[in-house]
XYZ file of C-alpha atoms in Angstrom:
555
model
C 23.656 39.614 -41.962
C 22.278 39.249 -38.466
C 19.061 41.128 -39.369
C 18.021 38.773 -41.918
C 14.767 36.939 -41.686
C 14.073 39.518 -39.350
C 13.889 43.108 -40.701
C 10.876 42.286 -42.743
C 8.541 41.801 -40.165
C 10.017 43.526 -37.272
C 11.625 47.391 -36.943
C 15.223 46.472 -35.477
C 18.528 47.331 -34.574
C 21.600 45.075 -34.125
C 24.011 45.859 -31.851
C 27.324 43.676 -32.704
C 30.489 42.630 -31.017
C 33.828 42.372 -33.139
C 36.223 40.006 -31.982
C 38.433 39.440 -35.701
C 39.346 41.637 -38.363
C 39.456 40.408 -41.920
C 40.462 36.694 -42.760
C 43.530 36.814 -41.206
C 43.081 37.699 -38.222
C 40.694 35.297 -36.281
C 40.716 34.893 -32.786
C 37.492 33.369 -31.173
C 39.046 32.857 -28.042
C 37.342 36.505 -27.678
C 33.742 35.499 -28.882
C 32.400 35.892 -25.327
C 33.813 38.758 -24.466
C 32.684 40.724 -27.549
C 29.437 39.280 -26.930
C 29.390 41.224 -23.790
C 30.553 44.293 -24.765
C 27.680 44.322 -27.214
C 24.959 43.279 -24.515
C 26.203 45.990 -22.178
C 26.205 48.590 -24.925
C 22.993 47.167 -26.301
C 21.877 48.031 -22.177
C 23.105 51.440 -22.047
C 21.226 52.149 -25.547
C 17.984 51.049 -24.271
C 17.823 52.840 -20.996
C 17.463 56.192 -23.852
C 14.550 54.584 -25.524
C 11.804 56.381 -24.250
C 8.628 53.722 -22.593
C 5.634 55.295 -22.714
C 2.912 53.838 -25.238
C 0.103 54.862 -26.548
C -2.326 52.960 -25.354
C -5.214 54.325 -27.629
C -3.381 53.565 -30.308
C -5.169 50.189 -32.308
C -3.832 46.898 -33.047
C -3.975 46.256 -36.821
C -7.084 42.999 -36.682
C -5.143 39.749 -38.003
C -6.665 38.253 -40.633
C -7.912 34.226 -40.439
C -5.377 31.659 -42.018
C -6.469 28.242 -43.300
C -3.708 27.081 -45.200
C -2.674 23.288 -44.772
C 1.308 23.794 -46.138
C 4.130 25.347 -43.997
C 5.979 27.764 -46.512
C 8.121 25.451 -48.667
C 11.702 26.267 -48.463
C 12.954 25.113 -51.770
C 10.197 26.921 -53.916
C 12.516 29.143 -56.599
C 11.602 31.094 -60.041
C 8.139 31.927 -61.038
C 8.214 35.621 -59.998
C 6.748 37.868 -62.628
C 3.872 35.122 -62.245
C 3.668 35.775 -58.485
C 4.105 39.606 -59.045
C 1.364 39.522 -61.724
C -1.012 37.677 -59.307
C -0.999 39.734 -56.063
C -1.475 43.118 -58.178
C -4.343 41.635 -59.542
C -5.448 40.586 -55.876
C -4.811 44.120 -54.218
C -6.383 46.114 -57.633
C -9.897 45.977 -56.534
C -10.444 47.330 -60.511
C -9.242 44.041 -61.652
C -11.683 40.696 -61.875
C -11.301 39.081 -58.415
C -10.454 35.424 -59.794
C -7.838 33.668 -61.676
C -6.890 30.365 -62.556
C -3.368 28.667 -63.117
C -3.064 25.818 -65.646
C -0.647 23.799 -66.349
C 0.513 19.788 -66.535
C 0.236 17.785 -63.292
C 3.736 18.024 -61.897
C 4.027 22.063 -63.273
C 4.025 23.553 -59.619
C 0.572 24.744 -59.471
C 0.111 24.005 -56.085
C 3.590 25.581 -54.652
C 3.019 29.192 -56.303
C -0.184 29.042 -54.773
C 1.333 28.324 -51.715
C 4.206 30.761 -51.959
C 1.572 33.577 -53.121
C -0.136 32.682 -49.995
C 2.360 32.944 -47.666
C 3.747 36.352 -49.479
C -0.003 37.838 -48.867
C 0.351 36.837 -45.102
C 3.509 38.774 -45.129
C 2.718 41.963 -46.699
C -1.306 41.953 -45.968
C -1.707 40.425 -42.539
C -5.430 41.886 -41.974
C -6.579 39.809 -45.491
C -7.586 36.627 -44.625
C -6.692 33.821 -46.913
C -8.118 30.433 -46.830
C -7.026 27.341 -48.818
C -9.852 24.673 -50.165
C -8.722 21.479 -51.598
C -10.874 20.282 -54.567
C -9.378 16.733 -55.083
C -12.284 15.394 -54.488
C -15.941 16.289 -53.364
C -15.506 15.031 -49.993
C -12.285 16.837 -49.664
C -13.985 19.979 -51.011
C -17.150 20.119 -48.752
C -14.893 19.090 -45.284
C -12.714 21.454 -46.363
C -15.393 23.684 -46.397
C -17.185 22.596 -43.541
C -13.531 23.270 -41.310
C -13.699 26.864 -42.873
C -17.185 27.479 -41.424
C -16.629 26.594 -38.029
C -12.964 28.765 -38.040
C -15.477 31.926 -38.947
C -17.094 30.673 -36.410
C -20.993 31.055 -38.305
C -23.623 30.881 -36.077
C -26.429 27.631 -36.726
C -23.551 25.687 -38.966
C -25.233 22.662 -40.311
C -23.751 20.087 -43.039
C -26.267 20.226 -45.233
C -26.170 24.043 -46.026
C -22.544 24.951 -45.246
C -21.434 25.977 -48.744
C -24.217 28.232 -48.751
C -23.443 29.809 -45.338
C -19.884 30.107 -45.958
C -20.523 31.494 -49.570
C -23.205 33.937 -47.568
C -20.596 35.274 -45.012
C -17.454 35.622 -47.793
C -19.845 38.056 -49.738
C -20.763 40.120 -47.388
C -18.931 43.421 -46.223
C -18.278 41.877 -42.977
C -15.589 39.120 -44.135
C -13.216 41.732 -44.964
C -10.388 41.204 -47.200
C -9.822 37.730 -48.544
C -8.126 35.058 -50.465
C -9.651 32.195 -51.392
C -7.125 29.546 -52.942
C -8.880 26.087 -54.230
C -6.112 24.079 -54.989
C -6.955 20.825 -58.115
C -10.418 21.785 -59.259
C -9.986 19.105 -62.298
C -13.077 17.609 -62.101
C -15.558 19.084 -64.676
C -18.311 17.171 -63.274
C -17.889 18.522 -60.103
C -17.606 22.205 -60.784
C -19.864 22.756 -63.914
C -21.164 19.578 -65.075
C -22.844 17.807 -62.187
C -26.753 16.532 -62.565
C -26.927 15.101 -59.075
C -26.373 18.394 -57.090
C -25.989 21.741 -57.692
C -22.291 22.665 -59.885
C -19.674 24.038 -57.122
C -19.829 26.874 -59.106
C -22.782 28.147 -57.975
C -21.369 27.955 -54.396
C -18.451 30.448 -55.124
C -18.623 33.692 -53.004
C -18.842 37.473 -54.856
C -17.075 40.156 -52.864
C -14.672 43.205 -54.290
C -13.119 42.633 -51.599
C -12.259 39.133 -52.093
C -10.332 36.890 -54.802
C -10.689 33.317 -55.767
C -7.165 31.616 -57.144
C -8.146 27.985 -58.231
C -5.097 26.036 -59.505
C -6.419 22.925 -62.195
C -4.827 20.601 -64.937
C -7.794 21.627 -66.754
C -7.475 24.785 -69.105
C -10.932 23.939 -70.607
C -12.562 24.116 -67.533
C -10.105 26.660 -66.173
C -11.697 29.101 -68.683
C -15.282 28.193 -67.763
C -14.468 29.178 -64.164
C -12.329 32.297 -64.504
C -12.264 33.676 -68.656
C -10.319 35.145 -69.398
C -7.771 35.398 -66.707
C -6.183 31.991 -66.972
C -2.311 31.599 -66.442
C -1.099 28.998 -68.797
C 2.205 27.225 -66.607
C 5.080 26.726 -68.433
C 7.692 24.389 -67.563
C 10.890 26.004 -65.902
C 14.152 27.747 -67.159
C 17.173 25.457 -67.070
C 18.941 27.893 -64.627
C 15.651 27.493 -61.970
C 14.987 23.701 -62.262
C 18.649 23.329 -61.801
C 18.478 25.208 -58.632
C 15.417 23.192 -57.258
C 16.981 19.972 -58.194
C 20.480 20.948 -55.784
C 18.366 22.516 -53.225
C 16.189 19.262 -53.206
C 19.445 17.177 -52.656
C 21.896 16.183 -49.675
C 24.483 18.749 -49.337
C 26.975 15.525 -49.833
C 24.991 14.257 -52.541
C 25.727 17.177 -54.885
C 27.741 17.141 -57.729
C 30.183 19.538 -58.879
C 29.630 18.045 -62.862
C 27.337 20.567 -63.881
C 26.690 18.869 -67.139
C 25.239 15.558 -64.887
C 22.255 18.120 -63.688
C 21.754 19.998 -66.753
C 21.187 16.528 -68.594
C 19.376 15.156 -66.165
C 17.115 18.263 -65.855
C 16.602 17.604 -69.682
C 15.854 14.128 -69.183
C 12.946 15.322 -66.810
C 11.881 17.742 -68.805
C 11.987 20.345 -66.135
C 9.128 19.328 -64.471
C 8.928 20.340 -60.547
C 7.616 17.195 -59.478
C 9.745 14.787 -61.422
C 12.863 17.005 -60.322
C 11.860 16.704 -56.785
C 11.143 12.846 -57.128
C 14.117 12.307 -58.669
C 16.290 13.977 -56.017
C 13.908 11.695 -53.291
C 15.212 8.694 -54.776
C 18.725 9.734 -55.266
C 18.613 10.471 -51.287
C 16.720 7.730 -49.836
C 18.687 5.768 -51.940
C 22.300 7.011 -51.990
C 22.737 7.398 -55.465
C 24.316 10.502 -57.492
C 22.864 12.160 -60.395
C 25.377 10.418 -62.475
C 23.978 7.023 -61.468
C 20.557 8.254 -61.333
C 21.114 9.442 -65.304
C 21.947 5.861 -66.053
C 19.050 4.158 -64.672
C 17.170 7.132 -66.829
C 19.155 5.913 -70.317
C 18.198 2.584 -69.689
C 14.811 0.898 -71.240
C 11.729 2.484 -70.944
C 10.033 -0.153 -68.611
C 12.876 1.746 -66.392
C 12.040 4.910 -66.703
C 8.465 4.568 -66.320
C 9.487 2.499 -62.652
C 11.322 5.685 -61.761
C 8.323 7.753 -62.568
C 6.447 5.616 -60.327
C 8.180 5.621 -57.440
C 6.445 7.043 -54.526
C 8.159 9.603 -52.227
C 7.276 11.571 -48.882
C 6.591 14.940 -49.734
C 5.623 17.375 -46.594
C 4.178 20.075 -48.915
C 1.418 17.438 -50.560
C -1.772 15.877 -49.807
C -1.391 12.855 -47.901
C -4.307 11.033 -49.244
C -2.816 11.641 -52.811
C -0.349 9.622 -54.414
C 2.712 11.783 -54.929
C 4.524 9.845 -57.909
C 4.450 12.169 -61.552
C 2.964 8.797 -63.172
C 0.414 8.832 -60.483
C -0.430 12.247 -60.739
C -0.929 11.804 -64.973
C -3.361 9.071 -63.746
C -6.301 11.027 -62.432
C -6.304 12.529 -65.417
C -5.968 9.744 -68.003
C -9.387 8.342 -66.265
C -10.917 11.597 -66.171
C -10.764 11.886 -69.955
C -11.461 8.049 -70.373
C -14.829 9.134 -68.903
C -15.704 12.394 -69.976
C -14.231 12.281 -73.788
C -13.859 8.569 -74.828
C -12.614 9.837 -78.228
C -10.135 11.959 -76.872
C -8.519 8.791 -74.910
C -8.198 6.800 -77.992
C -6.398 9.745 -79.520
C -4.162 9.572 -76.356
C -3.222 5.446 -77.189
C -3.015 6.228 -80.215
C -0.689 8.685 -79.802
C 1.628 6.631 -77.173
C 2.478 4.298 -79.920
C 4.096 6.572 -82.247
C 6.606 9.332 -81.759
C 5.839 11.839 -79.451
C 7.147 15.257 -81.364
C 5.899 16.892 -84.818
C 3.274 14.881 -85.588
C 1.686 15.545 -88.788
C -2.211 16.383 -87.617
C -3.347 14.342 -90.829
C -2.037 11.042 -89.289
C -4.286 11.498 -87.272
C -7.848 9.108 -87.925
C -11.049 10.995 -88.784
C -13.968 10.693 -86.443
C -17.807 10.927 -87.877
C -16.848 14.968 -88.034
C -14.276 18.068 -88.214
C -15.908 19.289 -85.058
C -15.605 16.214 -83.253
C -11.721 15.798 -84.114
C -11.255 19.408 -83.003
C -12.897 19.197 -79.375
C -11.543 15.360 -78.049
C -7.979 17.085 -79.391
C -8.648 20.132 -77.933
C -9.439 18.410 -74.697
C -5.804 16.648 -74.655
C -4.861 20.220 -75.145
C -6.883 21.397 -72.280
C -5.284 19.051 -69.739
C -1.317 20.129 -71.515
C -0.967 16.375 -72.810
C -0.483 17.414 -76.444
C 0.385 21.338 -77.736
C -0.059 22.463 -81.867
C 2.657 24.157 -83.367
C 3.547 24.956 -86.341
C 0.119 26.724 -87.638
C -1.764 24.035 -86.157
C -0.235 21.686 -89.185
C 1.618 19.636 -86.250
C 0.923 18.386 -82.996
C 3.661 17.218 -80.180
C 2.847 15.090 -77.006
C 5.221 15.739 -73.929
C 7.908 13.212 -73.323
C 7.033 12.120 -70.069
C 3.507 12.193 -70.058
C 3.823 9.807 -73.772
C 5.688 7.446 -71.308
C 3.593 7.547 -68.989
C 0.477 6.922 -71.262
C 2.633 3.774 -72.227
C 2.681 2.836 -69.024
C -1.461 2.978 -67.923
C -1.925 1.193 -71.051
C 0.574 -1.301 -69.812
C -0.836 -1.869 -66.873
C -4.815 -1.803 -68.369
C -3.443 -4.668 -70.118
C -3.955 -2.852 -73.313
C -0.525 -1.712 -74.874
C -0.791 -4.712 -77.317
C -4.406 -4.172 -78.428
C -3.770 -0.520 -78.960
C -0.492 -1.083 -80.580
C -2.362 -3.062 -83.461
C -4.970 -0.705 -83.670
C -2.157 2.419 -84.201
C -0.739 -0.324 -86.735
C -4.000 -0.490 -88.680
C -5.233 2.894 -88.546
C -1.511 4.450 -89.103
C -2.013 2.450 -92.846
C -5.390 4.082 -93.300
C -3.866 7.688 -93.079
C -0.265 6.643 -94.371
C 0.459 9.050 -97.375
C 0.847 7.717 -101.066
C 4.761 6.521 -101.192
C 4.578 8.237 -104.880
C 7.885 9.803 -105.229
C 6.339 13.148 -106.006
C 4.887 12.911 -102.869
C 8.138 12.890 -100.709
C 7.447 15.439 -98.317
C 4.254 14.023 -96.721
C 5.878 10.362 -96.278
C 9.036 12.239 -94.864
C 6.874 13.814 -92.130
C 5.318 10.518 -91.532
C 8.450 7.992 -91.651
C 9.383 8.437 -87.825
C 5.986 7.627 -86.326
C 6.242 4.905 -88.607
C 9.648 3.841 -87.455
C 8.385 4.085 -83.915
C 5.734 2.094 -84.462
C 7.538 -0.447 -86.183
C 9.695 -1.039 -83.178
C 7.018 -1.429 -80.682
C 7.588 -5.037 -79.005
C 3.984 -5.317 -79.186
C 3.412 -5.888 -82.384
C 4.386 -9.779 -83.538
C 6.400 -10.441 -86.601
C 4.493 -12.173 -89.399
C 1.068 -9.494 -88.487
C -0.157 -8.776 -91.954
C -0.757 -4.768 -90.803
C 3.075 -4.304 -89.316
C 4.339 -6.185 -92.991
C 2.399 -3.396 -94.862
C 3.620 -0.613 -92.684
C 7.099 -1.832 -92.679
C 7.265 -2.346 -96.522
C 5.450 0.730 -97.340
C 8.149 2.378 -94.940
C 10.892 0.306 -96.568
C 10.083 1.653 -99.666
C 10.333 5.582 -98.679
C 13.778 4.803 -96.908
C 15.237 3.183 -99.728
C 14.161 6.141 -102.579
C 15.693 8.487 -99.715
C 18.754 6.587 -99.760
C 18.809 5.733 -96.000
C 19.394 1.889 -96.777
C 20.730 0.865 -93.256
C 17.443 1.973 -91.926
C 15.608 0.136 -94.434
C 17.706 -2.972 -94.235
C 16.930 -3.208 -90.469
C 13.187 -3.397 -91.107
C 13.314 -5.677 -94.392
C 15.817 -8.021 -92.763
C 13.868 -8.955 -89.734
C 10.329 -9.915 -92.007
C 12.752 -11.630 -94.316
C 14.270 -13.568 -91.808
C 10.558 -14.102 -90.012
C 9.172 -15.545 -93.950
C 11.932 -17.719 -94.988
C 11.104 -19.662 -91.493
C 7.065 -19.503 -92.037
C 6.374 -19.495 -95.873
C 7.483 -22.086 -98.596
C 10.622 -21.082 -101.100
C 8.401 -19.847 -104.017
C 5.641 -18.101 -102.006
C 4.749 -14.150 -103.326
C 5.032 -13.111 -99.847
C 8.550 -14.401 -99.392
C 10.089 -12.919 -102.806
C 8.757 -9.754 -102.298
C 10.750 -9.580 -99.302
C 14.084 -10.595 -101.311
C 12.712 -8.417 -103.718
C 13.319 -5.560 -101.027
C 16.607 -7.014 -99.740
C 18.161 -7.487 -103.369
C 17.561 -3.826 -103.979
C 19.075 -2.771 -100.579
C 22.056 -5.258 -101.029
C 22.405 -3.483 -104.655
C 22.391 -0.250 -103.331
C 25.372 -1.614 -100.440
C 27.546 -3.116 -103.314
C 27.107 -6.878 -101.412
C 27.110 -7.821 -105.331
C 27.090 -11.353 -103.939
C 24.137 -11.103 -101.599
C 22.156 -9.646 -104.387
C 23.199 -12.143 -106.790
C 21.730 -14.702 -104.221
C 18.443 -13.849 -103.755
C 17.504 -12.149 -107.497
C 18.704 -15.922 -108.655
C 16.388 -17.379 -106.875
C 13.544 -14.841 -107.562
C 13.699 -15.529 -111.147
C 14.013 -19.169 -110.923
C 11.107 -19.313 -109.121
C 9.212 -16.480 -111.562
C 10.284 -18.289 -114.602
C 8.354 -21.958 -113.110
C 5.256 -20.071 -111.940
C 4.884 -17.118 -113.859
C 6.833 -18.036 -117.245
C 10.078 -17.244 -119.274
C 8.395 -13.557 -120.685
C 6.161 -12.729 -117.785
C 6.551 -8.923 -117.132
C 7.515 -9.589 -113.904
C 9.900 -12.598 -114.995
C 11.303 -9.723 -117.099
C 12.067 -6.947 -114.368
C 14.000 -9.485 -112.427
C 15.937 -10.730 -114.807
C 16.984 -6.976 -115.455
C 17.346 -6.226 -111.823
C 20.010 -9.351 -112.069
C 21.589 -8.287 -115.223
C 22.300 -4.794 -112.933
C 23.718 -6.714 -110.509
C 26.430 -8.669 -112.402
């Protein structure tokens, strides 16, 4: 137990003084005095180790270390992924780069930085040097600090990527690692017309390996193909560990079902886990209190997301919140794939999981559906299951979508437009065709509860009845009274006694009262409905006719 920490880096014996035996027996009133019979033994040992050296004998070189992060502490899981990555790096018949994808909030950044500090350990000649890419200012200072640690003779600003690009190749640099940590930016590494693609600037050694970490699988595979690692999110066991170790030792709970529910809440993202336990510490709450303020509304949840948090083993000049994090990315698609946003709004206004992939709208082609989806895919926002028939968005990141439209000022707007394109793609309610409205009904739903959308708007009406409809021919006619209720209410306020609008709606609430057995209810409103039908529309009308049947039924 002594030797640990230490034995791994250092050849050692340790001599120990006993002054208990077993749990019984304790006595520490001896603690010194074993202490010193160990030091004088340890003495008497060392006058037998022999002293001479060899002096000729050489001093293994060190290798350079640029890496910004001290080793983090609470890092835990991932290790067939770390295993997997450093044979790659010491098999010089393996390509020498790699990418990690994976959702912002995944952990790309920590395995790097474990992997890093695991090289250091069992590799100390290889140098390894770590080059954020948040931004190109970042990118070129960063790189601009790595030339002048090499030490390259006749540095200058303007030509440092080449220079440092120029020494990495060459025989001379040795064995390296070169880690560049959020290369997101397509623009900046493939795409830019202004200068030169980073790309070109990367260095080509066998000795060497480049590890970029990016949100960006698309691009990820432009760098690196094939040799992307796709992140997944963690076991239950692992986030659980990260979210105690991330706690106060009196801050965690023995209720074991509090952390594995609130590790499902989070979806066992790193970053959210880590955030949440930042909160619960600054702000002495327990994971049981913390799950309530998650079970609240949404507008709470999305708060929580958004909290900012110190974080030693981040970027300072980066926001650290998960919300925050989804943000960079949101604007980087606004930009580069407009179509591909409005999928994404679209999207945040209807049920996150199994959604049918014909709700959603056409564009002008196939092809042009395919890449803005497959560009959400690219950045982990949405995945396809189901042979590609159905297409799920990840809790958080839905939320979070919520919330930058939200705060754009553009939740309502986009809610409509869901509304209105939702009854484009809506499937026939013909009762042969149950299975495609069944797939359909909870985006619906969803949508249909949105605050943003105002009772009265002629596209939620035509949703909600075309809804009300399916639910009641499935027999769910709670669900359907719910909807019906609230535009009936909203009509008979609005609309005069005998207006279409308004008996169509006690049309639907007569048939759901029916179906309840509130005879009396029914009576009610089918009374009026053919009152009405018999003034305007006359005594044999066919419609006069169907609801004086539907009131024969009743009685």
């Amino acid at each position: 137990m002594e030797a640990a920490g230490i034995m791994n880096h250092l050849p050692c014996l340790v001599v120990r003084g006993i002054c208990d035996y077993c749990d019984a027996h304790k006595n520490k009133e001896w603690q010194r005095y074993a202490a010193l019979v160990a030091a004088i033994y340890a003495k008497i040992l060392l006058s037998f180790v022999p002293t001479t050296q060899n002096l000729n004998k050489q001093v293994p070189k060190t290798g350079t270390w640029m890496v910004p992060f001290d080793r983090n502490p609470r890092f835990l899981g991932r290790a067939d992924l770390i295993n997997q990555l450093e044979t790659q790096i010491a098999s010089n018949n393996r390509a020498r780069k790699a990418a990690i994808s994976g959702l912002g909030g995944m952990g790309k950044t920590q395995i790097a930085l474990e992997l890093a500090h695991r090289m250091r350990d069992k590799y100390p000649e290889r140098s390894i040097f770590w080059i954020p890419s948040t931004s190109t200012e970042a990118f070129e200072q960063a790189v601009l600090n790595l030339g002048q640690l090499l030490e390259l003779p006749d540095l200058t600003a303007a030509d440092t990527k080449s220079q440092v690009q120029t020494y990495l190749s060459s025989e001379k640099a040795g064995s390296w690692l070169l880690i560049i940590d959020n290369a997101d930016d397509p623009d900046m590494w493939v795409g830019s017309t202004d200068s030169p693609p980073l790309k070109d600037f990367l260095p080509r050694n066998r000795n060497g390996f480049v590890l970029f970490t990016t949100r960006n699988k698309r691009l990820a595979s432009q760098l690196v193909s094939p040799d992307v690692i796709t992140l997944s999110e963690m076991n239950d066991q692992t986030a659980v560990g990260l979210l105690r170790e991330s706690l106060l030792k009196k801050d965690i709970t023995d209720d074991d079902e509090a952390i594995t529910t609130l590790v499902h809440q989070l979806c066992g993202l790193p970053l959210a886990l880590v955030q949440a336990a930042s909160f619960m510490k600054e702000n002495s709450v327990s994971p049981e209190e913390y799950l309530s303020l998650l079970d609240t509304q949404e507008e709470s949840l999305i708060d929580l997301l958004s909290e900012n948090f110190e974080d030693e083993f981040r970027y300072r000049d980066t926001e650290n919140p998960i919300a925050a994090t989804w943000l960079v990315s949101f604007q980087q698609i606004q930009k580069s794939d407009p179509l591909a946003a409005d999928y994404l709004s679209y999207i945040a206004c209807i049920d996150p999981r199994d959604i049918p992939i014909t709700l959603i709208p056409p564009s002008h082609s196939v092809l042009e559906t395919q890449k803005s989806l497959g560009t959400l895919k690219a950045h982990s926002f949405i995945t396809a299951h189901t042979n590609n028939r159905f297409l799920s968005m990840h809790r958080l990141v839905h939320l979070a979508t919520r919330n930058w439209l939200a705060r754009e000022d553009l939740l309502p707007a986009r809610t409509k437009l869901a509304t209105d394109l939702f009854n484009s793609v809506f499937p026939s309610t013909d009762l042969i065709n149950r299975r495609p409205w069944r797939e359909c009904l909870p985006h619906a739903q969803y949508l249909l509860g949105c605050q943003e959308l105002n009772v009265g708007d002629k596209d939620k009406d035509l949703l909600a009845f075309r809804v009300s409809y399916c639910l009641i021919h499935d027999g769910r006619y709670n669900e359907a009274g719910m909807i019906c209720q609230q535009i009936f209410e909203a009509r008979r306020q609005q609309l005069d006694s005998h207006d279409e609008g308004l008996l169509l709606s006690m049309g639907y609430m007569s048939t759901i009262y029916k179906e309840q057995e509130r005879w009396d209810k029914a009576e009610e409103l089918l009374v009026h409905i053919v009152d009405s039908q018999r003034t305007f529309l006359g005594d044999e009308h066919p419609e006069t006719l169907t609801s004086k049947g539907n009131l024969a039924m009743a009685y």
